[in-house]
Tab-separated table of C-alpha atoms and ligand atoms in Angstrom:
chain	number	residue	atom	x	y	z
A	1	MET	CA	121.640	91.668	138.404
A	2	ASN	CA	119.845	94.455	140.214
A	3	GLN	CA	116.175	95.085	139.752
A	4	ILE	CA	115.351	97.468	136.993
A	5	ILE	CA	113.039	100.460	137.731
A	6	ILE	CA	111.867	102.795	135.099
A	7	GLN	CA	111.473	106.413	135.963
A	8	LYS	CA	110.062	108.992	133.381
A	9	TYR	CA	110.547	112.582	133.845
A	10	GLY	CA	108.003	114.904	131.958
A	11	GLY	CA	109.105	118.372	130.428
A	12	SER	CA	108.481	120.390	133.527
A	13	SER	CA	110.615	118.065	135.658
A	14	VAL	CA	113.722	118.931	133.526
A	15	ALA	CA	112.616	122.487	132.553
A	16	ASN	CA	115.938	124.025	133.516
A	17	THR	CA	119.327	123.028	134.875
A	18	GLU	CA	118.206	123.347	138.509
A	19	ARG	CA	115.367	120.979	137.845
A	20	ILE	CA	117.898	118.553	136.154
A	21	GLN	CA	120.111	118.648	139.174
A	22	HIS	CA	117.145	117.959	141.452
A	23	VAL	CA	116.207	114.850	139.501
A	24	THR	CA	119.729	113.746	139.263
A	25	SER	CA	119.832	113.491	143.078
A	26	HIS	CA	116.619	111.419	142.957
A	27	ILE	CA	117.883	109.053	140.332
A	28	ILE	CA	121.205	108.536	142.225
A	29	GLU	CA	119.293	107.734	145.303
A	30	GLN	CA	117.699	104.888	143.557
A	31	LYS	CA	121.011	103.609	142.390
A	32	LYS	CA	122.407	103.778	145.845
A	33	LYS	CA	119.385	101.702	147.054
A	34	GLY	CA	120.666	98.845	144.713
A	35	PHE	CA	118.220	99.391	141.833
A	36	SER	CA	119.298	99.815	138.135
A	37	PRO	CA	117.482	102.916	136.974
A	38	VAL	CA	116.494	103.261	133.394
A	39	VAL	CA	115.332	106.904	133.087
A	40	VAL	CA	113.084	108.140	130.239
A	41	VAL	CA	113.113	111.960	129.661
A	42	SER	CA	110.909	114.391	127.752
A	43	ALA	CA	112.080	117.551	126.143
A	44	MET	CA	112.856	120.435	128.500
A	45	GLY	CA	109.877	122.659	129.476
A	46	ASP	CA	107.828	123.774	126.511
A	47	SER	CA	110.632	123.212	123.953
A	48	THR	CA	108.556	120.785	121.778
A	49	ASP	CA	105.924	123.606	121.450
A	50	HIS	CA	108.672	126.048	120.505
A	51	LEU	CA	110.069	123.663	117.860
A	52	ILE	CA	106.571	123.335	116.332
A	53	GLU	CA	106.217	127.190	116.186
A	54	LEU	CA	109.612	127.309	114.537
A	55	ALA	CA	108.526	124.812	111.887
A	56	LYS	CA	105.194	126.725	111.302
A	57	SER	CA	107.203	129.829	110.804
A	58	ILE	CA	108.765	128.370	107.785
A	59	THR	CA	105.617	126.555	106.308
A	60	PRO	CA	102.078	126.093	107.473
A	61	ASN	CA	102.195	122.407	106.493
A	62	PRO	CA	105.646	120.855	107.016
A	63	SER	CA	106.017	117.289	106.081
A	64	SER	CA	105.545	114.818	108.913
A	65	ARG	CA	108.868	113.172	108.281
A	66	GLU	CA	110.763	116.480	108.727
A	67	MET	CA	108.599	117.433	111.784
A	68	ASP	CA	109.631	114.088	113.475
A	69	MET	CA	113.273	114.816	112.762
A	70	LEU	CA	112.885	118.176	114.344
A	71	LEU	CA	110.952	117.304	117.303
A	72	SER	CA	113.148	114.407	118.240
A	73	THR	CA	115.931	116.905	118.850
A	74	GLY	CA	114.179	118.184	121.986
A	75	GLU	CA	114.621	115.049	123.854
A	76	GLN	CA	118.207	114.699	122.821
A	77	ILE	CA	119.063	117.899	124.591
A	78	SER	CA	117.489	116.831	127.842
A	79	ILE	CA	118.961	113.217	127.782
A	80	SER	CA	122.558	114.524	127.239
A	81	LEU	CA	122.315	117.108	129.839
A	82	LEU	CA	120.906	114.748	132.375
A	83	ALA	CA	123.560	112.193	131.697
A	84	MET	CA	126.228	114.874	132.091
A	85	ALA	CA	124.635	115.853	135.496
A	86	ILE	CA	124.767	112.252	136.651
A	87	GLU	CA	128.408	111.753	135.533
A	88	SER	CA	129.366	114.954	137.303
A	89	LYS	CA	128.201	113.387	140.600
A	90	GLY	CA	130.565	110.476	139.957
A	91	TYR	CA	128.109	107.978	138.708
A	92	LYS	CA	128.288	106.265	135.358
A	93	ALA	CA	125.543	107.265	132.995
A	94	ILE	CA	124.806	107.016	129.180
A	95	SER	CA	122.195	108.841	127.133
A	96	LEU	CA	120.505	107.018	124.123
A	97	THR	CA	118.245	108.067	121.403
A	98	GLY	CA	115.274	105.814	120.422
A	99	TYR	CA	117.460	104.384	117.757
A	100	GLN	CA	120.278	103.648	119.912
A	101	CYS	CA	118.043	101.690	122.231
A	102	GLY	CA	116.375	99.711	119.629
A	103	ILE	CA	112.924	101.201	119.706
A	104	GLN	CA	111.497	99.915	116.307
A	105	THR	CA	108.133	101.560	115.284
A	106	ASP	CA	105.595	101.437	112.425
A	107	PRO	CA	106.147	103.895	109.526
A	108	ILE	CA	103.358	106.474	110.517
A	109	TYR	CA	105.216	109.708	111.341
A	110	SER	CA	103.891	111.760	114.186
A	111	LYS	CA	101.846	108.965	115.714
A	112	ALA	CA	104.087	105.931	115.321
A	113	LYS	CA	103.374	102.731	117.347
A	114	ILE	CA	106.156	100.812	118.934
A	115	ASN	CA	106.453	97.341	117.281
A	116	GLU	CA	109.313	95.934	119.295
A	117	ILE	CA	112.312	97.037	121.484
A	118	ASN	CA	115.585	95.340	121.029
A	119	THR	CA	116.914	95.502	124.524
A	120	GLU	CA	120.529	94.348	123.780
A	121	ARG	CA	122.179	97.591	123.831
A	122	ILE	CA	120.381	98.847	127.039
A	123	MET	CA	121.158	95.584	128.854
A	124	ALA	CA	124.751	95.869	127.826
A	125	GLU	CA	124.952	99.343	129.442
A	126	ILE	CA	123.022	98.342	132.546
A	127	ASN	CA	125.440	95.462	132.877
A	128	ALA	CA	128.224	97.824	132.596
A	129	ASP	CA	126.760	99.629	135.712
A	130	LYS	CA	125.499	102.558	133.901
A	131	ILE	CA	122.353	104.606	134.583
A	132	VAL	CA	120.714	104.537	131.252
A	133	ILE	CA	119.010	107.751	130.040
A	134	VAL	CA	116.538	107.313	127.136
A	135	ALA	CA	114.970	109.816	124.847
A	136	GLY	CA	111.226	109.579	125.159
A	137	PHE	CA	108.676	109.978	122.467
A	138	GLN	CA	110.855	108.691	119.522
A	139	GLY	CA	111.693	105.463	117.612
A	140	ILE	CA	112.980	104.373	114.273
A	141	ASN	CA	111.049	102.870	111.466
A	142	SER	CA	111.983	100.126	109.134
A	143	ASN	CA	113.530	102.655	106.660
A	144	GLY	CA	115.893	103.779	109.356
A	145	ASP	CA	113.905	107.146	109.716
A	146	ILE	CA	113.085	108.905	113.009
A	147	THR	CA	109.500	108.688	114.030
A	148	THR	CA	107.704	110.202	117.067
A	149	LEU	CA	104.903	108.647	119.135
A	150	GLY	CA	102.415	111.651	119.387
A	151	ARG	CA	102.374	114.301	121.847
A	152	GLY	CA	102.893	113.135	125.308
A	153	GLY	CA	104.454	109.884	123.952
A	154	SER	CA	107.227	109.752	126.437
A	155	ASP	CA	104.876	108.019	128.844
A	156	THR	CA	104.453	105.272	126.219
A	157	THR	CA	108.254	105.005	125.690
A	158	ALA	CA	108.559	104.557	129.506
A	159	VAL	CA	105.799	101.707	129.728
A	160	ALA	CA	107.144	100.012	126.571
A	161	LEU	CA	110.642	99.807	128.035
A	162	ALA	CA	109.313	98.774	131.481
A	163	VAL	CA	107.597	95.843	129.769
A	164	ALA	CA	110.449	94.904	127.450
A	165	LEU	CA	112.955	95.019	130.372
A	166	ASN	CA	110.610	93.272	132.726
A	167	ALA	CA	111.086	96.182	135.229
A	168	GLU	CA	109.810	96.077	138.835
A	169	LEU	CA	107.964	99.263	138.510
A	170	CYS	CA	107.310	102.201	136.258
A	171	GLU	CA	107.196	105.575	137.758
A	172	ILE	CA	105.975	108.676	135.942
A	173	TYR	CA	107.170	111.850	137.415
A	174	THR	CA	105.300	115.136	136.591
A	175	ASP	CA	104.368	118.466	137.925
A	176	VAL	CA	101.251	117.329	140.078
A	177	LYS	CA	101.079	114.908	143.031
A	178	GLY	CA	99.312	112.204	141.010
A	179	ILE	CA	95.964	111.605	139.308
A	180	TYR	CA	93.113	113.788	140.584
A	181	THR	CA	89.322	113.580	140.166
A	182	ALA	CA	89.693	116.443	137.715
A	183	ASP	CA	92.473	118.637	136.172
A	184	PRO	CA	93.661	120.267	139.596
A	185	ARG	CA	94.726	123.384	137.603
A	186	VAL	CA	91.064	123.915	136.527
A	187	VAL	CA	89.125	122.463	139.486
A	188	LYS	CA	90.675	123.831	142.745
A	189	ASP	CA	89.154	121.235	145.018
A	190	ALA	CA	89.888	118.121	142.893
A	191	ALA	CA	90.925	115.190	145.101
A	192	LEU	CA	94.109	113.237	144.660
A	193	MET	CA	93.396	109.523	144.163
A	194	GLN	CA	95.338	106.771	146.010
A	195	SER	CA	94.736	104.314	143.109
A	196	ILE	CA	92.790	104.103	139.850
A	197	SER	CA	92.046	101.166	137.592
A	198	TYR	CA	93.772	100.783	134.153
A	199	ASP	CA	90.287	101.105	132.583
A	200	GLU	CA	89.219	104.401	134.262
A	201	MET	CA	92.640	105.955	133.791
A	202	LEU	CA	92.672	104.903	130.044
A	203	GLU	CA	89.372	106.451	129.597
A	204	LEU	CA	90.330	109.712	131.320
A	205	ALA	CA	93.526	109.893	129.369
A	206	LYS	CA	91.583	109.294	125.990
A	207	LEU	CA	89.046	111.898	126.881
A	208	GLY	CA	91.479	114.713	127.574
A	209	ALA	CA	93.253	114.255	131.009
A	210	LYS	CA	96.651	114.868	129.474
A	211	VAL	CA	98.554	113.672	132.613
A	212	MET	CA	98.992	110.316	130.826
A	213	HIS	CA	99.526	109.299	127.249
A	214	PRO	CA	96.588	106.926	126.583
A	215	ARG	CA	98.596	104.439	124.749
A	216	SER	CA	100.962	104.089	127.829
A	217	VAL	CA	97.956	103.149	129.982
A	218	GLU	CA	96.772	100.605	127.346
A	219	LEU	CA	100.224	98.945	127.150
A	220	ALA	CA	100.525	98.813	130.967
A	221	ARG	CA	97.064	97.191	131.148
A	222	LYS	CA	97.838	94.693	128.558
A	223	ASN	CA	101.055	93.625	130.381
A	224	ASN	CA	99.815	94.162	133.908
A	225	MET	CA	102.687	96.737	134.529
A	226	LYS	CA	102.149	98.602	137.765
A	227	LEU	CA	102.292	102.375	137.103
A	228	VAL	CA	102.775	105.116	139.716
A	229	VAL	CA	102.255	108.666	138.819
A	230	ARG	CA	103.943	111.209	141.276
A	231	SER	CA	105.447	114.589	141.592
A	232	SER	CA	109.208	115.216	140.917
A	233	PHE	CA	108.620	118.552	142.843
A	234	GLU	CA	107.176	117.092	146.027
A	235	LEU	CA	108.913	113.689	146.560
A	236	ASP	CA	107.468	112.969	149.904
A	237	HIS	CA	104.159	112.284	148.242
A	238	HIS	CA	103.630	108.662	147.112
A	239	GLY	CA	101.419	109.643	144.173
A	240	THR	CA	98.617	107.487	142.571
A	241	ILE	CA	98.955	103.898	141.627
A	242	ILE	CA	97.514	102.758	138.411
A	243	LYS	CA	96.621	98.943	138.547
A	244	GLU	CA	93.939	96.366	138.152
A	245	VAL	CA	91.280	97.398	140.794
A	246	LYS	CA	88.449	95.228	141.958
A	247	GLN	CA	85.180	96.989	141.168
A	248	MET	CA	82.192	96.834	143.514
A	249	GLU	CA	78.626	96.597	142.169
A	250	LYS	CA	77.681	100.190	142.906
A	251	ALA	CA	78.778	102.382	139.916
A	252	GLN	CA	80.505	105.540	140.884
A	253	VAL	CA	81.818	108.574	138.876
A	254	ARG	CA	85.624	108.572	139.498
A	255	GLY	CA	86.725	111.532	137.463
A	256	VAL	CA	85.636	114.365	135.168
A	257	THR	CA	87.561	115.634	132.269
A	258	LEU	CA	87.536	118.140	129.328
A	259	ASP	CA	88.932	117.964	125.815
A	260	ASP	CA	89.019	121.203	123.917
A	261	ASN	CA	91.282	120.023	121.304
A	262	ILE	CA	88.391	119.002	119.039
A	263	VAL	CA	86.547	120.246	116.029
A	264	ARG	CA	82.839	119.459	115.245
A	265	LEU	CA	82.282	118.783	111.571
A	266	THR	CA	78.768	118.673	110.026
A	267	VAL	CA	78.090	117.539	106.412
A	268	SER	CA	74.474	118.735	105.624
A	269	ASN	CA	71.945	117.303	103.415
A	270	VAL	CA	73.686	114.058	102.517
A	271	PRO	CA	71.430	111.717	100.387
A	272	ASP	CA	69.831	109.087	102.724
A	273	LYS	CA	70.852	105.896	100.935
A	274	PRO	CA	73.033	102.909	101.645
A	275	GLY	CA	76.862	103.236	101.388
A	276	ILE	CA	76.989	106.991	101.880
A	277	ALA	CA	78.427	106.955	105.423
A	278	TYR	CA	80.820	104.233	104.283
A	279	LYS	CA	82.092	106.313	101.467
A	280	MET	CA	82.990	109.170	103.741
A	281	PHE	CA	84.330	107.362	106.680
A	282	SER	CA	86.502	105.076	104.550
A	283	ALA	CA	88.026	108.103	102.980
A	284	LEU	CA	88.861	109.358	106.422
A	285	ALA	CA	90.087	106.047	107.676
A	286	ALA	CA	92.589	105.912	104.731
A	287	GLN	CA	94.050	109.001	106.346
A	288	ASN	CA	94.434	107.450	109.734
A	289	VAL	CA	91.969	110.295	111.149
A	290	HIS	CA	90.960	109.806	114.822
A	291	ILE	CA	87.190	110.041	114.495
A	292	ASP	CA	84.942	110.331	117.508
A	293	MET	CA	81.259	110.818	118.248
A	294	ILE	CA	79.433	110.229	115.031
A	295	ILE	CA	75.783	111.252	114.864
A	296	GLN	CA	73.334	111.240	111.951
A	297	ASN	CA	70.145	113.160	111.894
A	298	LEU	CA	67.336	112.480	109.489
A	299	ASN	CA	66.119	115.751	108.019
A	300	HIS	CA	63.387	115.541	105.420
A	301	ASP	CA	63.118	114.629	101.732
A	302	ASP	CA	65.467	111.715	102.182
A	303	LEU	CA	68.332	113.952	103.351
A	304	ASN	CA	70.598	113.451	106.363
A	305	ASP	CA	73.106	115.616	108.383
A	306	ILE	CA	76.207	113.675	109.518
A	307	SER	CA	78.071	115.282	112.337
A	308	PHE	CA	81.409	113.927	113.900
A	309	THR	CA	84.330	115.337	115.854
A	310	ILE	CA	88.120	115.049	115.125
A	311	PRO	CA	91.205	116.364	116.963
A	312	LYS	CA	91.835	120.025	115.877
A	313	ASP	CA	95.199	119.488	114.445
A	314	GLU	CA	93.867	116.967	111.889
A	315	LEU	CA	91.515	119.559	110.449
A	316	TYR	CA	93.993	120.833	107.845
A	317	ASN	CA	94.566	117.379	106.360
A	318	VAL	CA	90.983	116.300	106.550
A	319	LYS	CA	89.189	119.223	105.049
A	320	PRO	CA	89.978	118.505	101.403
A	321	THR	CA	88.638	114.930	101.761
A	322	ILE	CA	85.416	116.131	103.156
A	323	ASP	CA	85.089	118.887	100.594
A	324	ALA	CA	85.531	116.292	97.765
A	325	PHE	CA	82.848	114.046	99.459
A	326	VAL	CA	80.521	117.006	99.585
A	327	GLN	CA	80.946	117.607	95.896
A	328	GLU	CA	80.803	113.756	95.071
A	329	VAL	CA	77.469	113.110	96.846
A	330	ASN	CA	75.969	116.522	96.167
A	331	ALA	CA	75.589	117.457	99.851
A	332	SER	CA	74.904	121.067	100.765
A	333	GLU	CA	77.817	122.123	102.801
A	334	LEU	CA	80.552	121.367	105.370
A	335	LEU	CA	80.008	123.264	108.629
A	336	ILE	CA	83.053	123.479	110.901
A	337	ARG	CA	82.837	124.558	114.615
A	338	THR	CA	86.176	124.904	116.475
A	339	ASP	CA	84.714	126.529	119.592
A	340	VAL	CA	83.373	123.337	121.235
A	341	ALA	CA	84.746	121.118	123.929
A	342	LYS	CA	84.022	117.543	125.135
A	343	LEU	CA	83.042	117.240	128.759
A	344	SER	CA	83.084	113.654	130.059
A	345	ILE	CA	82.338	111.805	133.298
A	346	VAL	CA	84.178	108.454	133.847
A	347	GLY	CA	83.527	105.565	136.056
A	348	THR	CA	83.152	101.778	135.558
A	349	GLY	CA	79.552	100.807	134.965
A	350	ILE	CA	78.183	104.391	135.260
A	351	THR	CA	75.604	103.971	132.339
A	352	SER	CA	73.988	101.170	134.213
A	353	ASP	CA	72.612	103.722	136.693
A	354	ALA	CA	70.316	106.038	134.963
A	355	THR	CA	70.485	108.565	137.813
A	356	ILE	CA	74.007	109.308	136.889
A	357	ALA	CA	73.176	110.508	133.333
A	358	SER	CA	70.142	112.286	134.366
A	359	GLY	CA	72.264	113.952	137.092
A	360	LEU	CA	74.814	115.144	134.575
A	361	PHE	CA	72.183	116.447	132.088
A	362	GLY	CA	70.282	118.124	134.904
A	363	ALA	CA	73.420	119.926	136.146
A	364	LEU	CA	74.284	121.171	132.640
A	365	TYR	CA	70.637	122.308	132.287
A	366	GLN	CA	70.832	124.194	135.600
A	367	LEU	CA	73.944	126.090	134.132
A	368	GLY	CA	71.974	126.875	130.967
A	369	ILE	CA	74.306	124.848	128.845
A	370	ASN	CA	73.040	123.228	125.631
A	371	ILE	CA	74.364	119.756	124.892
A	372	GLU	CA	75.144	119.445	121.239
A	373	MET	CA	76.053	115.774	121.023
A	374	ILE	CA	76.158	112.860	123.554
A	375	SER	CA	78.020	109.578	123.408
A	376	THR	CA	78.151	106.830	126.047
A	377	SER	CA	79.913	103.597	126.745
A	378	GLU	CA	79.924	101.318	129.846
A	379	ILE	CA	82.524	103.623	131.356
A	380	LYS	CA	81.848	107.124	130.349
A	381	ILE	CA	79.280	109.680	129.343
A	382	SER	CA	80.537	112.533	127.087
A	383	CYS	CA	78.760	115.664	125.996
A	384	ILE	CA	79.866	118.325	123.439
A	385	ILE	CA	79.182	121.790	124.698
A	386	ASP	CA	80.242	125.305	124.028
A	387	GLU	CA	83.861	125.765	124.637
A	388	LYS	CA	83.430	129.092	126.583
A	389	GLN	CA	81.260	127.392	129.236
A	390	ALA	CA	83.500	124.397	129.568
A	391	ASN	CA	85.636	125.112	132.707
A	392	GLU	CA	82.615	126.365	134.626
A	393	ALA	CA	80.818	123.181	133.715
A	394	LEU	CA	83.622	120.978	134.623
A	395	SER	CA	83.802	122.481	138.233
A	396	GLU	CA	80.067	122.288	138.500
A	397	ILE	CA	79.814	118.649	137.532
A	398	HIS	CA	82.758	117.815	139.832
A	399	ASN	CA	80.791	119.462	142.602
A	400	PHE	CA	77.565	117.742	141.676
A	401	PHE	CA	79.140	114.309	141.900
A	402	GLN	CA	80.906	115.315	145.227
A	403	LEU	CA	84.284	114.290	143.803
A	404	ASN	CA	86.105	116.511	146.256
A	405	LYS	CA	85.330	113.782	148.856
A	406	VAL	CA	86.669	110.877	146.916
A	407	LEU	CA	89.946	109.135	147.838
B	501	LIG	P1	104.556	116.097	131.820
B	501	LIG	O1	105.208	117.151	131.100
B	501	LIG	O2	105.124	115.637	133.179
B	501	LIG	O3	104.353	114.933	130.849
B	501	LIG	P2	101.844	116.917	131.349
B	501	LIG	O4	101.720	118.384	131.138
B	501	LIG	O5	101.806	115.950	130.174
B	501	LIG	O6	103.131	116.690	132.189
B	501	LIG	O7	100.729	116.373	132.392
B	501	LIG	C1	100.496	116.845	133.675
B	501	LIG	C2	99.393	117.831	133.660
B	501	LIG	O8	98.209	117.040	133.477
B	501	LIG	C3	99.088	118.448	135.054
B	501	LIG	O9	99.870	119.793	135.131
B	501	LIG	C4	97.694	118.742	135.048
B	501	LIG	O10	97.306	120.136	134.753
B	501	LIG	C5	97.128	117.887	133.854
B	501	LIG	N1	95.918	116.980	134.262
B	501	LIG	C6	94.727	116.959	133.538
B	501	LIG	N2	93.965	116.229	134.141
B	501	LIG	C7	94.538	115.737	135.263
B	501	LIG	C8	94.087	114.854	136.311
B	501	LIG	N3	92.910	114.197	136.289
B	501	LIG	N4	94.978	114.579	137.248
B	501	LIG	C9	96.244	115.121	137.282
B	501	LIG	N5	96.622	116.018	136.453
B	501	LIG	C10	95.910	116.220	135.345
B	502	LIG	N1	108.141	116.251	124.273
B	502	LIG	C1	107.022	115.600	123.668
B	502	LIG	C2	105.757	116.548	123.933
B	502	LIG	O1	105.901	117.602	124.481
B	502	LIG	C3	106.701	114.206	124.305
B	502	LIG	C4	106.440	114.252	125.785
B	502	LIG	O2	106.691	115.209	126.480
B	502	LIG	O3	105.917	113.221	126.289
B	502	LIG	O4	104.729	116.020	123.485
B	503	LIG	MG1	102.929	114.268	129.450
């Protein structure tokens, strides 16, 4: 059998019929070279956003089951059009939904995780010499209901298929030439990287660089699947390889990133006694909330303030839980700040070099920016700052660490 390669095309790569024809030629080229391409596709352009707007115009809080049913339709449009385009060039192709290609997930709507992929159907289609086109971002739970994997989840479909099919390579085609030292749309002199380690890419993705879905990088790392991120618009560029990279002793900042999809919540004047934090965070954990950056400040009179951040789109579900906690423990109030952003620098071992943290804080001080929260790990330093200053800060920090010179 021919070697299987996975190619994933994001929304902008299939935004209109012209783009679909363009990627069709590239897919056929791989077929002519003797590969068996399995292609994962996202919904066309911004169509997922439009579907979300449509739902919100009906009700502000649609059920997650029906949202997944709705959003999964975006990918069904693009896979069928792409399969038609390939067939019209005289090649055999077939489009498959998540269900049809055996993508089994857990039951959590809107952020489902893939449990397993039954590859029988895909293998049968490959053996029948067809180019298989798979709907990204979706699967099926054990009740037979459609689930989606979370925004940007087609990357994870692609890597999961690459692992399940033992593919040679997993290529992620997008609208930039690869992974840059910062979002190239915000930082004009960001540098394209030739390669980046799984760990660093995972951290950049988790901290807001939406070029890759974090879970796709995690899955690739776990299975040592080589990933290439490249442009479907400029095919003469090789892109960036994401792989295991040997690290030298000297720690180095590799990239900077922003996440403005966060909210800072502060519960003020919480009694300072054992079990209080547990009570609040276990209630949040029961709702599968993605909590980040927890800080507790001791006030006076045995009272604390507890602050933490969550993704903006979780606020609606989380607020009643925290309101109930405020009542229950007799805290003063819940303060919500939506105008904050998280700025992060990423590089293996950077916290072992104190000059890196001091450089970051010094550069923010020079800009007159107040740091509201800080969190660190071996591979990143993150600061919560005012959203209005975030883009300026990103460019300045990029400049400070001379990332435009990095290859
Ligand atoms: P797709 O629709 O192909 O999945 P996305 O919009 O999800 O594309 O991701 C690509 C975008 O990610 C780019 O247009 C770019 O603005 C943004 N991005 C953010 N950080 C980075 C980075 N460090 N390197 C490359 N792109 C980045
Ligand atoms: N269409 C989905 C989204 O816009 C999934 C993806 O593009 O990866 O989030
Ligand atoms: Mg994406």
